[in-house]
Amino acid sequence: NETINKIAAGEVIVRPISVIKELVENAIDAESTRISVAVEKGGKTSICVTDNGVGIAYNEVPLAFKRHATSKILKIEDLESIDTLGFRGEALSSISAIARVRITTKTAEEEIGSQSFFEGGTFINQRVCTYDRGTEIMVTDLFYNTPARQKHLQKDKNEEKLIRDILEKLSLSHPEISFTYSSDGREVFKTLGTGNLKDVIESLYGRDFFKGLRELDVENSPMRLRGYISDLTLTRSTREEQIFFINNRFVKNKSLSRAFEDAYEGYMMVHKHPVGIVFMDLPGRMLDVNIHPAKTEIQILNESLVSILFKQGIRDCLKAQNLVVDV
Ligand code: ADP
Ligand code: MG
């Protein structure tokens, strides 16, 4: 059983961001309004995720770390539901199979909280302790018992950059949650949790970022687009600042990037790649939700249609702005 867990863990937990993504998604599912993430050495030494969500009751902690244990109803009707699928009850068991885990938690109904330890897939012990409502999960010594996996990790700095990237995306798609991220004892960013996308962008990239952006809010039925896009002055030599979400889930998709850039064709720009933080709403039937849980990519069923709708929507927004066209 321990071996099975280790194999399953290897499939889904490949680096620190895999742990962080799962723990933060659990915290989001737990109705938290404040989530903080602290890592040391790019997550290799420790990862700590703290939330103020519903917590886990004393008796249910060991169960939550069992494989295929989930308290969530699996409903694959539309894309929204994919957000609560997580690892289908595999995340906590997978993480505890390849690291040391300490969980401190308390529900609103309990008088007192609990602290439990897991190591290499084994439940070590549990005791009661005082704690505010919510959950703190501390993961240390990631991959201590799977040296092959450990060898594949990148330099601390690179792992840290990946963590920052994914936390930025999670923060952007949840403006209603206040995220704090610190690395090696230093606060990297903190979002306010006001529910306003603009506030999140300002917390992440600074107020000056908006100087080169225009607000996007167009409907090209059945697609709706919201967010901020480059007004031509803010362009980059890479696509790193093209951040797209479909139904509030981050997507990395070459056709969408191409469609986005095609919309800028004929405009005067210094660099090739315009910047954009774009939230796209689409009917669930246009997407495929049957993807591997470890993947972030969403399958768009009719990619060329979606790309055309996207390009037209962005183009409409640009046209309405009277921007300088190439002659
Ligand atoms: P899944 O998210 O697919 O249900 P996980 O292994 O990620 O599976 O989590 C197992 C269970 O542990 C969840 O269903 C949930 O009941 C509980 N849980 C995990 N993290 C938290 C959290 N931060 N707050 C409250 N409950 C949690
Ligand atoms: Mg989960």
Coordinates of C-alpha atoms in Angstrom, one line a residue, residues 43-263:
G43 CA 9.8 24.7 -1.4
K44 CA 12.4 22.0 -1.1
T45 CA 13.0 22.5 2.6
S46 CA 9.5 23.5 3.6
I47 CA 6.1 24.5 2.3
C48 CA 3.5 25.9 4.7
V49 CA -0.1 26.7 3.6
T50 CA -2.4 28.3 6.2
D51 CA -6.1 29.1 5.7
N52 CA -9.0 30.3 7.7
G53 CA -11.5 27.9 6.1
V54 CA -13.8 25.3 7.5
G55 CA -11.1 23.1 9.0
I56 CA -11.1 19.3 9.5
A57 CA -12.7 17.7 12.6
Y58 CA -10.4 15.7 14.9
N59 CA -11.8 12.3 13.8
E60 CA -11.6 13.1 10.2
V61 CA -8.0 14.0 9.9
P62 CA -6.6 10.5 9.4
L63 CA -9.3 9.8 6.9
A64 CA -8.5 12.9 4.8
F65 CA -5.0 11.4 4.3
K66 CA -6.3 8.1 3.0
R67 CA -6.2 7.5 -0.7
H68 CA -9.4 8.3 -2.5
A69 CA -10.8 9.9 0.5
T70 CA -12.8 13.0 -0.4
S71 CA -15.5 15.0 1.3
K72 CA -16.3 16.6 -2.0
I73 CA -19.2 15.5 -4.2
L74 CA -17.9 14.7 -7.7
K75 CA -20.1 16.4 -10.2
I76 CA -18.7 16.6 -13.7
E77 CA -21.4 18.8 -15.3
D78 CA -19.5 21.9 -16.2
L79 CA -16.1 23.4 -15.9
E80 CA -16.8 25.0 -12.6
S81 CA -17.0 21.6 -11.0
I82 CA -13.5 20.7 -12.1
D83 CA -12.2 23.2 -9.5
T84 CA -13.4 21.0 -6.7
L85 CA -12.1 17.8 -8.2
G86 CA -8.6 18.3 -7.2
F87 CA -6.8 15.0 -7.2
R88 CA -10.1 13.1 -6.5
G89 CA -9.1 12.5 -3.0
E90 CA -5.5 11.8 -3.7
A91 CA -3.7 15.0 -2.9
L92 CA -3.2 14.7 0.8
S93 CA -2.3 11.0 0.7
S94 CA 0.1 11.6 -2.2
I95 CA 1.8 14.5 -0.5
S96 CA 2.2 12.6 2.8
A97 CA 3.7 9.6 0.9
I98 CA 6.7 11.6 -0.3
A99 CA 7.3 14.0 2.6
R100 CA 6.8 14.8 6.3
V101 CA 3.5 16.5 7.0
R102 CA 2.2 18.3 10.0
I103 CA -1.4 19.4 10.0
T104 CA -3.0 21.8 12.6
T105 CA -6.7 22.4 12.2
K106 CA -9.9 23.2 13.9
T107 CA -13.5 23.5 12.8
A108 CA -15.9 26.1 13.9
E109 CA -17.9 23.5 15.9
E110 CA -14.9 22.2 17.9
E111 CA -13.8 23.7 21.2
I112 CA -10.2 22.8 20.6
G113 CA -8.2 21.9 17.5
S114 CA -5.8 19.1 16.7
Q115 CA -2.3 18.5 15.4
S116 CA -1.3 15.4 13.5
F117 CA 1.9 14.1 11.9
F118 CA 2.3 11.9 8.8
E119 CA 5.5 10.6 7.3
G120 CA 6.3 8.6 4.2
G121 CA 2.6 7.7 3.9
T122 CA 2.3 6.6 7.5
F123 CA 0.1 8.2 10.2
I124 CA 2.5 9.0 13.1
N125 CA 0.3 10.6 15.8
Q126 CA -2.4 13.1 16.7
R127 CA -2.9 15.3 19.7
V128 CA -5.3 18.1 20.7
C129 CA -4.0 21.6 20.6
T130 CA -5.4 25.2 20.6
Y131 CA -5.9 26.7 17.2
D132 CA -8.0 29.3 15.5
R133 CA -10.6 28.1 13.0
G134 CA -8.9 26.9 9.8
T135 CA -6.0 24.7 8.7
E136 CA -2.3 24.9 8.5
I137 CA -0.4 22.2 6.6
M138 CA 3.4 22.1 6.9
V139 CA 5.2 20.0 4.4
T140 CA 8.9 19.4 5.0
D141 CA 11.7 17.3 3.4
L142 CA 9.8 16.9 0.1
F143 CA 10.9 13.7 -1.8
Y144 CA 13.2 12.6 1.1
N145 CA 12.3 9.0 0.3
T146 CA 12.2 9.3 -3.5
P147 CA 15.8 10.4 -4.4
A148 CA 15.1 10.0 -8.1
R149 CA 12.4 12.7 -7.9
Q150 CA 14.6 14.9 -5.8
K151 CA 17.4 14.8 -8.4
H152 CA 15.0 16.2 -11.0
L153 CA 14.3 19.4 -9.1
Q154 CA 15.7 22.6 -10.5
K155 CA 17.7 25.2 -8.6
D156 CA 15.9 26.8 -5.6
K157 CA 15.5 30.0 -7.6
N158 CA 13.8 28.4 -10.5
E159 CA 11.4 26.4 -8.3
E160 CA 10.6 29.6 -6.4
K161 CA 9.8 31.4 -9.7
L162 CA 7.4 28.6 -10.6
I163 CA 5.7 28.9 -7.2
R164 CA 5.4 32.6 -7.6
D165 CA 3.8 32.2 -11.0
I166 CA 1.2 29.7 -9.9
L167 CA 0.3 31.8 -6.9
E168 CA -0.1 34.9 -9.0
K169 CA -2.6 33.0 -11.2
L170 CA -4.5 31.6 -8.3
S171 CA -4.6 35.1 -6.8
L172 CA -5.9 36.6 -10.1
S173 CA -8.6 34.1 -10.3
H174 CA -9.7 34.6 -6.7
P175 CA -9.8 38.4 -6.0
E176 CA -12.2 37.7 -3.1
I177 CA -9.4 35.9 -1.3
S178 CA -6.5 37.6 0.4
F179 CA -3.3 35.7 -0.5
T180 CA 0.0 36.2 1.2
Y181 CA 3.1 34.7 -0.3
S182 CA 6.5 34.6 1.4
S183 CA 9.8 33.0 0.4
D184 CA 12.7 32.4 2.8
G185 CA 11.1 34.7 5.4
R186 CA 10.5 37.6 3.0
E187 CA 7.0 38.6 1.9
V188 CA 6.9 38.5 -1.9
F189 CA 3.3 39.7 -2.3
K190 CA 0.0 40.1 -0.6
T191 CA -3.4 40.6 -2.2
L192 CA -6.2 42.4 -0.4
G193 CA -9.1 40.1 -1.0
T194 CA -11.4 43.0 -2.0
G195 CA -13.0 41.0 -4.8
N196 CA -11.7 43.5 -7.3
L197 CA -9.4 42.2 -10.0
K198 CA -7.8 45.6 -10.4
D199 CA -6.6 45.5 -6.8
V200 CA -5.1 42.1 -7.3
I201 CA -3.2 43.3 -10.4
E202 CA -1.9 46.3 -8.5
S203 CA -0.8 44.2 -5.6
L204 CA 1.1 41.8 -7.9
Y205 CA 2.6 44.1 -10.5
G206 CA 2.3 47.6 -9.1
R207 CA 0.1 50.6 -10.0
D208 CA 2.4 51.6 -13.0
F209 CA 1.4 48.5 -14.8
F210 CA -2.0 50.0 -15.6
K211 CA -0.4 52.9 -17.5
G212 CA 0.0 50.6 -20.5
L213 CA -3.3 48.8 -20.2
R214 CA -6.9 49.2 -21.3
E215 CA -9.9 47.6 -19.6
L216 CA -11.5 44.8 -21.6
D217 CA -15.2 44.0 -21.2
V218 CA -16.8 42.7 -24.4
E219 CA -19.3 40.1 -25.4
N220 CA -18.8 38.0 -28.6
S221 CA -21.6 35.5 -28.0
P222 CA -21.3 32.9 -26.7
M223 CA -18.0 34.2 -25.4
R224 CA -17.5 36.9 -22.8
L225 CA -14.1 38.6 -22.2
R226 CA -13.1 40.6 -19.2
G227 CA -9.7 41.9 -18.0
Y228 CA -6.9 44.2 -19.0
I229 CA -5.0 44.3 -22.3
S230 CA -2.1 46.2 -23.7
D231 CA -2.8 49.6 -25.2
L232 CA 0.3 49.1 -27.5
T233 CA 2.7 50.9 -25.2
L234 CA 3.1 47.8 -23.0
T235 CA 4.6 45.1 -25.1
R236 CA 7.1 42.4 -24.3
S237 CA 9.7 40.2 -26.0
T238 CA 8.1 37.1 -24.4
R239 CA 4.6 35.8 -23.9
E240 CA 5.1 35.5 -20.1
E241 CA 2.6 38.3 -19.4
Q242 CA -0.2 36.9 -21.5
I243 CA -2.3 35.3 -18.8
F244 CA -5.5 33.7 -19.9
F245 CA -8.3 32.1 -17.9
I246 CA -11.2 30.1 -19.2
N247 CA -14.1 30.0 -16.8
N248 CA -11.8 31.2 -14.1
R249 CA -9.2 28.5 -14.7
F250 CA -5.8 29.3 -15.9
V251 CA -5.0 28.1 -19.4
K252 CA -1.8 27.9 -21.4
N253 CA -2.7 27.6 -25.0
K254 CA -0.7 28.5 -28.1
S255 CA -3.7 29.0 -30.3
L256 CA -5.1 31.5 -27.9
S257 CA -1.8 33.4 -27.7
R258 CA -1.7 33.5 -31.5
A259 CA -5.3 34.7 -31.7
F260 CA -4.6 37.4 -29.1
E261 CA -1.5 38.6 -31.1
D262 CA -3.3 38.4 -34.4
A263 CA -5.9 40.9 -33.0

